Amino acid sequence: MMEETIRVLVSEEDVDARIKVLGEKISRDYAGRQVHLICILKGGVFFMCELAKRISVPVSMDFMSVSSYGDDTKSSGIVRIAKDLDESIEGKDVLIVEDIIDSGRTLYYLIDVLRKRNPNSVHLCTLLDKPERRVRDVKVDYVGFEIPDEFVVGYGLDYAQKYRNLPYIGVVEGVE
Ligand code: IMP
Ligand code: MG
C-alpha cells in the first residue's frame, strides 16, 4: 500500500483571512436579522465554527448529516438524510454551511428539502467550490475559494476519514 502525502493548496493564514472576510460580508448582508447556520456534517464543522466567530449579527446553529451512496471520492446523486435538524427552520433566515461543492448533487437535493419547510430564506456558503465538476446547477452565495478539480483534504475535508483536522487545505498525492 502506497502512503499518500499532502501538498498545501491554501495555507492556514489564507483560509483564516478569507473566513474573516466572509464573516464580515455575511454580517453586512444579514444586518438587523438573525442568521441560522446549518452545518452539513462532518466536513462543515471546522468551517462553521470559524465562520460563526466572525459573524457579528445574532447566530443560531443546527446540524444535519447527509450521505450519498457511492465511494469516498465520488457522489452518486442519491442522498440520504442520516441525521436531521433538531429544530424547525420555519420563518428563519437559513444559511447552509458546507465544506465543498463538487457535483452539486448533495446541495441541489438539500436546498429543495429545506425550502419545503418554509424558512424565510435559504442561502448557501461553501468554503470550497470546484465549478468544473458541477453537474447540478446550484446557486452559491458565499464562496471561500474556487479550486481546480483535485481531491482536497483538511479544514473538515477527509480522505477515508483522515486529515479533517489539518488547519489548511491540501491536495492528496500518491493515491490511485
Ligand atoms: P457533491 O454532491 O458532488 O457536490 O458532493 C459534495 C461532497 O462530496 C462534499 O460535501 C464532500 O463530502 C465530498 N467531496 C467532494 N470533493 C471532495 C474533495 O476534494 N475532498 C473531500 N471530499 C470531497
Ligand atoms: Mg460534505
PDB file of C-alpha atoms and ligand atoms in Angstrom:
ATOM      1  CA  MET A   1       0.000   0.000   0.000  1.00  0.00           C
ATOM      2  CA  MET A   2       1.340   3.369  -1.041  1.00  0.00           C
ATOM      3  CA  GLU A   3       1.453   6.092   1.577  1.00  0.00           C
ATOM      4  CA  GLU A   4      -0.234   9.320   0.477  1.00  0.00           C
ATOM      5  CA  THR A   5       1.307  12.752   1.005  1.00  0.00           C
ATOM      6  CA  ILE A   6      -0.344  16.160   1.323  1.00  0.00           C
ATOM      7  CA  ARG A   7       0.636  19.217  -0.721  1.00  0.00           C
ATOM      8  CA  VAL A   8      -0.548  22.561   0.669  1.00  0.00           C
ATOM      9  CA  LEU A   9      -3.080  24.231  -1.643  1.00  0.00           C
ATOM     10  CA  VAL A  10      -4.405  27.004   0.637  1.00  0.00           C
ATOM     11  CA  SER A  11      -2.348  27.927   3.706  1.00  0.00           C
ATOM     12  CA  GLU A  12      -3.750  28.271   7.211  1.00  0.00           C
ATOM     13  CA  GLU A  13      -3.215  32.053   7.094  1.00  0.00           C
ATOM     14  CA  ASP A  14      -5.074  32.374   3.786  1.00  0.00           C
ATOM     15  CA  VAL A  15      -8.002  30.226   4.943  1.00  0.00           C
ATOM     16  CA  ASP A  16      -8.363  32.181   8.181  1.00  0.00           C
ATOM     17  CA  ALA A  17      -8.126  35.542   6.411  1.00  0.00           C
ATOM     18  CA  ARG A  18     -10.739  34.528   3.859  1.00  0.00           C
ATOM     19  CA  ILE A  19     -13.164  33.276   6.540  1.00  0.00           C
ATOM     20  CA  LYS A  20     -12.861  36.624   8.319  1.00  0.00           C
ATOM     21  CA  VAL A  21     -13.826  38.427   5.089  1.00  0.00           C
ATOM     22  CA  LEU A  22     -16.790  36.066   4.528  1.00  0.00           C
ATOM     23  CA  GLY A  23     -17.963  36.624   8.104  1.00  0.00           C
ATOM     24  CA  GLU A  24     -17.871  40.371   7.634  1.00  0.00           C
ATOM     25  CA  LYS A  25     -19.800  40.138   4.376  1.00  0.00           C
ATOM     26  CA  ILE A  26     -22.445  37.873   5.924  1.00  0.00           C
ATOM     27  CA  SER A  27     -22.755  40.275   8.871  1.00  0.00           C
ATOM     28  CA  ARG A  28     -23.477  43.153   6.495  1.00  0.00           C
ATOM     29  CA  ASP A  29     -25.923  41.137   4.376  1.00  0.00           C
ATOM     30  CA  TYR A  30     -27.861  39.915   7.428  1.00  0.00           C
ATOM     31  CA  ALA A  31     -27.798  43.234   9.308  1.00  0.00           C
ATOM     32  CA  GLY A  32     -30.800  43.524  11.627  1.00  0.00           C
ATOM     33  CA  ARG A  33     -31.594  39.816  11.345  1.00  0.00           C
ATOM     34  CA  GLN A  34     -30.560  36.568  12.977  1.00  0.00           C
ATOM     35  CA  VAL A  35     -28.769  34.073  10.788  1.00  0.00           C
ATOM     36  CA  HIS A  36     -29.499  30.380  11.316  1.00  0.00           C
ATOM     37  CA  LEU A  37     -26.423  28.408  10.302  1.00  0.00           C
ATOM     38  CA  ILE A  38     -26.973  24.835   9.194  1.00  0.00           C
ATOM     39  CA  CYS A  39     -23.802  22.827   9.238  1.00  0.00           C
ATOM     40  CA  ILE A  40     -23.514  19.852   6.930  1.00  0.00           C
ATOM     41  CA  LEU A  41     -21.665  17.216   8.950  1.00  0.00           C
ATOM     42  CA  LYS A  42     -18.986  16.249   9.231  1.00  0.00           C
ATOM     43  CA  GLY A  43     -16.995  18.319   6.770  1.00  0.00           C
ATOM     44  CA  GLY A  44     -18.678  21.636   7.503  1.00  0.00           C
ATOM     45  CA  VAL A  45     -17.863  21.658  11.223  1.00  0.00           C
ATOM     46  CA  PHE A  46     -14.450  23.315  11.216  1.00  0.00           C
ATOM     47  CA  PHE A  47     -15.536  25.960   8.724  1.00  0.00           C
ATOM     48  CA  MET A  48     -18.798  26.714  10.534  1.00  0.00           C
ATOM     49  CA  CYS A  49     -17.102  27.237  13.906  1.00  0.00           C
ATOM     50  CA  GLU A  50     -14.551  29.654  12.465  1.00  0.00           C
ATOM     51  CA  LEU A  51     -17.170  31.432  10.364  1.00  0.00           C
ATOM     52  CA  ALA A  52     -19.618  31.803  13.258  1.00  0.00           C
ATOM     53  CA  LYS A  53     -16.900  33.505  15.322  1.00  0.00           C
ATOM     54  CA  ARG A  54     -16.548  36.142  12.587  1.00  0.00           C
ATOM     55  CA  ILE A  55     -20.263  36.936  12.285  1.00  0.00           C
ATOM     56  CA  SER A  56     -21.449  39.914  14.316  1.00  0.00           C
ATOM     57  CA  VAL A  57     -25.238  39.555  13.909  1.00  0.00           C
ATOM     58  CA  PRO A  58     -27.067  37.059  16.190  1.00  0.00           C
ATOM     59  CA  VAL A  59     -26.283  33.469  15.198  1.00  0.00           C
ATOM     60  CA  SER A  60     -28.098  30.211  15.913  1.00  0.00           C
ATOM     61  CA  MET A  61     -26.900  26.842  14.682  1.00  0.00           C
ATOM     62  CA  ASP A  62     -28.130  23.408  13.808  1.00  0.00           C
ATOM     63  CA  PHE A  63     -26.577  20.330  12.260  1.00  0.00           C
ATOM     64  CA  MET A  64     -27.534  17.898   9.554  1.00  0.00           C
ATOM     65  CA  SER A  65     -25.789  14.843   8.246  1.00  0.00           C
ATOM     66  CA  VAL A  66     -26.341  13.586   4.745  1.00  0.00           C
ATOM     67  CA  SER A  67     -24.683  10.735   2.978  1.00  0.00           C
ATOM     68  CA  SER A  68     -24.598   9.995  -0.681  1.00  0.00           C
ATOM     69  CA  TYR A  69     -24.394   6.421  -1.757  1.00  0.00           C
ATOM     70  CA  GLY A  70     -21.158   5.818  -3.594  1.00  0.00           C
ATOM     71  CA  ASP A  71     -17.468   5.557  -2.894  1.00  0.00           C
ATOM     72  CA  ASP A  72     -15.390   8.051  -0.939  1.00  0.00           C
ATOM     73  CA  THR A  73     -14.335  10.294  -3.786  1.00  0.00           C
ATOM     74  CA  LYS A  74     -17.457  10.328  -5.977  1.00  0.00           C
ATOM     75  CA  SER A  75     -21.045  11.082  -5.061  1.00  0.00           C
ATOM     76  CA  SER A  76     -23.786   9.075  -6.720  1.00  0.00           C
ATOM     77  CA  GLY A  77     -26.541  11.666  -6.587  1.00  0.00           C
ATOM     78  CA  ILE A  78     -28.683   9.593  -4.261  1.00  0.00           C
ATOM     79  CA  VAL A  79     -28.786  11.480  -0.986  1.00  0.00           C
ATOM     80  CA  ARG A  80     -29.969  10.155   2.367  1.00  0.00           C
ATOM     81  CA  ILE A  81     -30.558  12.251   5.498  1.00  0.00           C
ATOM     82  CA  ALA A  82     -28.598  10.395   8.178  1.00  0.00           C
ATOM     83  CA  LYS A  83     -29.247  12.986  10.883  1.00  0.00           C
ATOM     84  CA  ASP A  84     -31.946  15.603  10.501  1.00  0.00           C
ATOM     85  CA  LEU A  85     -32.097  19.052  12.099  1.00  0.00           C
ATOM     86  CA  ASP A  86     -33.101  19.321  15.762  1.00  0.00           C
ATOM     87  CA  GLU A  87     -35.212  22.456  15.318  1.00  0.00           C
ATOM     88  CA  SER A  88     -37.792  23.782  12.877  1.00  0.00           C
ATOM     89  CA  ILE A  89     -36.491  26.302  10.340  1.00  0.00           C
ATOM     90  CA  GLU A  90     -39.885  27.880   9.696  1.00  0.00           C
ATOM     91  CA  GLY A  91     -39.537  31.651   9.291  1.00  0.00           C
ATOM     92  CA  LYS A  92     -35.759  31.543   9.798  1.00  0.00           C
ATOM     93  CA  ASP A  93     -33.008  33.000   7.641  1.00  0.00           C
ATOM     94  CA  VAL A  94     -31.102  29.829   6.877  1.00  0.00           C
ATOM     95  CA  LEU A  95     -27.503  29.809   5.755  1.00  0.00           C
ATOM     96  CA  ILE A  96     -26.240  26.359   4.810  1.00  0.00           C
ATOM     97  CA  VAL A  97     -22.558  25.923   5.603  1.00  0.00           C
ATOM     98  CA  GLU A  98     -20.796  23.292   3.511  1.00  0.00           C
ATOM     99  CA  ASP A  99     -17.167  22.284   3.110  1.00  0.00           C
ATOM    100  CA  ILE A 100     -17.148  21.861  -0.669  1.00  0.00           C
ATOM    101  CA  ILE A 101     -19.497  21.900  -3.637  1.00  0.00           C
ATOM    102  CA  ASP A 102     -18.363  19.342  -6.150  1.00  0.00           C
ATOM    103  CA  SER A 103     -21.002  17.883  -8.493  1.00  0.00           C
ATOM    104  CA  GLY A 104     -23.621  19.946  -6.678  1.00  0.00           C
ATOM    105  CA  ARG A 105     -25.894  16.931  -6.275  1.00  0.00           C
ATOM    106  CA  THR A 106     -25.956  16.954  -2.469  1.00  0.00           C
ATOM    107  CA  LEU A 107     -26.874  20.613  -2.168  1.00  0.00           C
ATOM    108  CA  TYR A 108     -29.293  20.540  -5.076  1.00  0.00           C
ATOM    109  CA  TYR A 109     -31.274  17.932  -3.165  1.00  0.00           C
ATOM    110  CA  LEU A 110     -30.839  19.506   0.252  1.00  0.00           C
ATOM    111  CA  ILE A 111     -31.867  23.031  -0.721  1.00  0.00           C
ATOM    112  CA  ASP A 112     -35.075  21.611  -2.134  1.00  0.00           C
ATOM    113  CA  VAL A 113     -35.771  19.690   1.088  1.00  0.00           C
ATOM    114  CA  LEU A 114     -35.126  22.755   3.264  1.00  0.00           C
ATOM    115  CA  ARG A 115     -37.202  25.145   1.142  1.00  0.00           C
ATOM    116  CA  LYS A 116     -40.261  22.947   1.652  1.00  0.00           C
ATOM    117  CA  ARG A 117     -40.010  23.595   5.399  1.00  0.00           C
ATOM    118  CA  ASN A 118     -40.967  27.272   4.967  1.00  0.00           C
ATOM    119  CA  PRO A 119     -37.861  29.158   6.059  1.00  0.00           C
ATOM    120  CA  ASN A 120     -37.830  32.917   5.445  1.00  0.00           C
ATOM    121  CA  SER A 121     -34.765  32.485   3.207  1.00  0.00           C
ATOM    122  CA  VAL A 122     -32.186  29.863   2.243  1.00  0.00           C
ATOM    123  CA  HIS A 123     -28.666  30.774   1.184  1.00  0.00           C
ATOM    124  CA  LEU A 124     -25.525  28.752   0.695  1.00  0.00           C
ATOM    125  CA  CYS A 125     -21.998  29.301   1.924  1.00  0.00           C
ATOM    126  CA  THR A 126     -19.179  26.938   0.980  1.00  0.00           C
ATOM    127  CA  LEU A 127     -15.530  27.016   1.897  1.00  0.00           C
ATOM    128  CA  LEU A 128     -14.504  25.468  -1.421  1.00  0.00           C
ATOM    129  CA  ASP A 129     -16.038  25.275  -4.858  1.00  0.00           C
ATOM    130  CA  LYS A 130     -14.978  23.071  -7.762  1.00  0.00           C
ATOM    131  CA  PRO A 131     -17.024  24.673 -10.561  1.00  0.00           C
ATOM    132  CA  GLU A 132     -15.523  22.416 -13.252  1.00  0.00           C
ATOM    133  CA  ARG A 133     -17.164  19.389 -11.657  1.00  0.00           C
ATOM    134  CA  ARG A 134     -20.706  20.732 -11.490  1.00  0.00           C
ATOM    135  CA  VAL A 135     -23.474  18.519 -12.889  1.00  0.00           C
ATOM    136  CA  ARG A 136     -26.334  20.156 -10.941  1.00  0.00           C
ATOM    137  CA  ASP A 137     -26.919  23.884 -11.084  1.00  0.00           C
ATOM    138  CA  VAL A 138     -26.640  25.220  -7.534  1.00  0.00           C
ATOM    139  CA  LYS A 139     -26.568  28.920  -6.670  1.00  0.00           C
ATOM    140  CA  VAL A 140     -23.706  29.510  -4.250  1.00  0.00           C
ATOM    141  CA  ASP A 141     -23.977  32.814  -2.365  1.00  0.00           C
ATOM    142  CA  TYR A 142     -20.658  32.796  -0.495  1.00  0.00           C
ATOM    143  CA  VAL A 143     -17.513  31.004  -1.654  1.00  0.00           C
ATOM    144  CA  GLY A 144     -14.228  30.823   0.217  1.00  0.00           C
ATOM    145  CA  PHE A 145     -12.074  29.601  -2.658  1.00  0.00           C
ATOM    146  CA  GLU A 146     -12.657  28.272  -6.145  1.00  0.00           C
ATOM    147  CA  ILE A 147     -10.289  25.374  -6.644  1.00  0.00           C
ATOM    148  CA  PRO A 148      -9.296  23.173  -9.574  1.00  0.00           C
ATOM    149  CA  ASP A 149     -10.511  19.602  -9.971  1.00  0.00           C
ATOM    150  CA  GLU A 150      -8.227  17.989  -7.423  1.00  0.00           C
ATOM    151  CA  PHE A 151      -9.103  15.903  -4.376  1.00  0.00           C
ATOM    152  CA  VAL A 152      -8.518  18.033  -1.300  1.00  0.00           C
ATOM    153  CA  VAL A 153      -8.406  17.439   2.449  1.00  0.00           C
ATOM    154  CA  GLY A 154      -8.152  19.487   5.618  1.00  0.00           C
ATOM    155  CA  TYR A 155     -10.355  22.027   7.330  1.00  0.00           C
ATOM    156  CA  GLY A 156     -13.058  19.393   7.709  1.00  0.00           C
ATOM    157  CA  LEU A 157     -12.488  17.529   4.468  1.00  0.00           C
ATOM    158  CA  ASP A 158     -11.383  13.932   4.670  1.00  0.00           C
ATOM    159  CA  TYR A 159      -9.756  11.200   2.721  1.00  0.00           C
ATOM    160  CA  ALA A 160     -11.055   7.900   4.176  1.00  0.00           C
ATOM    161  CA  GLN A 161     -11.946   9.836   7.376  1.00  0.00           C
ATOM    162  CA  LYS A 162      -8.396  11.128   7.811  1.00  0.00           C
ATOM    163  CA  TYR A 163      -6.997  14.676   7.641  1.00  0.00           C
ATOM    164  CA  ARG A 164     -10.145  16.571   8.681  1.00  0.00           C
ATOM    165  CA  ASN A 165      -8.120  18.224  11.438  1.00  0.00           C
ATOM    166  CA  LEU A 166      -5.496  19.828   9.187  1.00  0.00           C
ATOM    167  CA  PRO A 167      -5.598  23.614   9.686  1.00  0.00           C
ATOM    168  CA  TYR A 168      -5.001  24.189   5.948  1.00  0.00           C
ATOM    169  CA  ILE A 169      -6.340  22.849   2.629  1.00  0.00           C
ATOM    170  CA  GLY A 170      -4.148  20.254   0.962  1.00  0.00           C
ATOM    171  CA  VAL A 171      -4.148  18.014  -2.086  1.00  0.00           C
ATOM    172  CA  VAL A 172      -3.749  14.290  -1.578  1.00  0.00           C
ATOM    173  CA  GLU A 173      -0.928  12.881  -3.658  1.00  0.00           C
ATOM    174  CA  GLY A 174       0.229   9.339  -4.177  1.00  0.00           C
ATOM    175  CA  VAL A 175      -3.216   7.747  -4.497  1.00  0.00           C
ATOM    176  CA  GLU A 176      -4.714   5.856  -7.466  1.00  0.00           C
TER     177      GLU A 176
HETATM  178  P1  IMP B   1     -21.405  16.843  -4.375  1.00  0.00           P
HETATM  179  O1  IMP B   1     -22.776  16.340  -4.084  1.00  0.00           O
HETATM  180  O2  IMP B   1     -20.760  16.125  -5.517  1.00  0.00           O
HETATM  181  O3  IMP B   1     -21.325  18.346  -4.536  1.00  0.00           O
HETATM  182  O4  IMP B   1     -20.552  16.345  -3.166  1.00  0.00           O
HETATM  183  C1  IMP B   1     -20.106  17.116  -2.190  1.00  0.00           C
HETATM  184  C2  IMP B   1     -19.481  16.231  -1.139  1.00  0.00           C
HETATM  185  O5  IMP B   1     -18.505  15.337  -1.676  1.00  0.00           O
HETATM  186  C3  IMP B   1     -18.746  17.123  -0.166  1.00  0.00           C
HETATM  187  O6  IMP B   1     -19.585  17.572   0.863  1.00  0.00           O
HETATM  188  C4  IMP B   1     -17.638  16.220   0.305  1.00  0.00           C
HETATM  189  O7  IMP B   1     -18.081  15.448   1.386  1.00  0.00           O
HETATM  190  C5  IMP B   1     -17.350  15.322  -0.859  1.00  0.00           C
HETATM  191  N1  IMP B   1     -16.185  15.825  -1.647  1.00  0.00           N
HETATM  192  C6  IMP B   1     -16.206  16.339  -2.884  1.00  0.00           C
HETATM  193  N2  IMP B   1     -14.980  16.709  -3.290  1.00  0.00           N
HETATM  194  C7  IMP B   1     -14.162  16.427  -2.263  1.00  0.00           C
HETATM  195  C8  IMP B   1     -12.738  16.591  -2.063  1.00  0.00           C
HETATM  196  O8  IMP B   1     -11.970  17.076  -2.914  1.00  0.00           O
HETATM  197  N3  IMP B   1     -12.259  16.180  -0.865  1.00  0.00           N
HETATM  198  C9  IMP B   1     -13.051  15.648   0.109  1.00  0.00           C
HETATM  199  N4  IMP B   1     -14.378  15.472  -0.034  1.00  0.00           N
HETATM  200  C10 IMP B   1     -14.922  15.858  -1.208  1.00  0.00           C
HETATM  201 MG    MG B   2     -19.630  17.163   2.843  1.00  0.00          MG
END
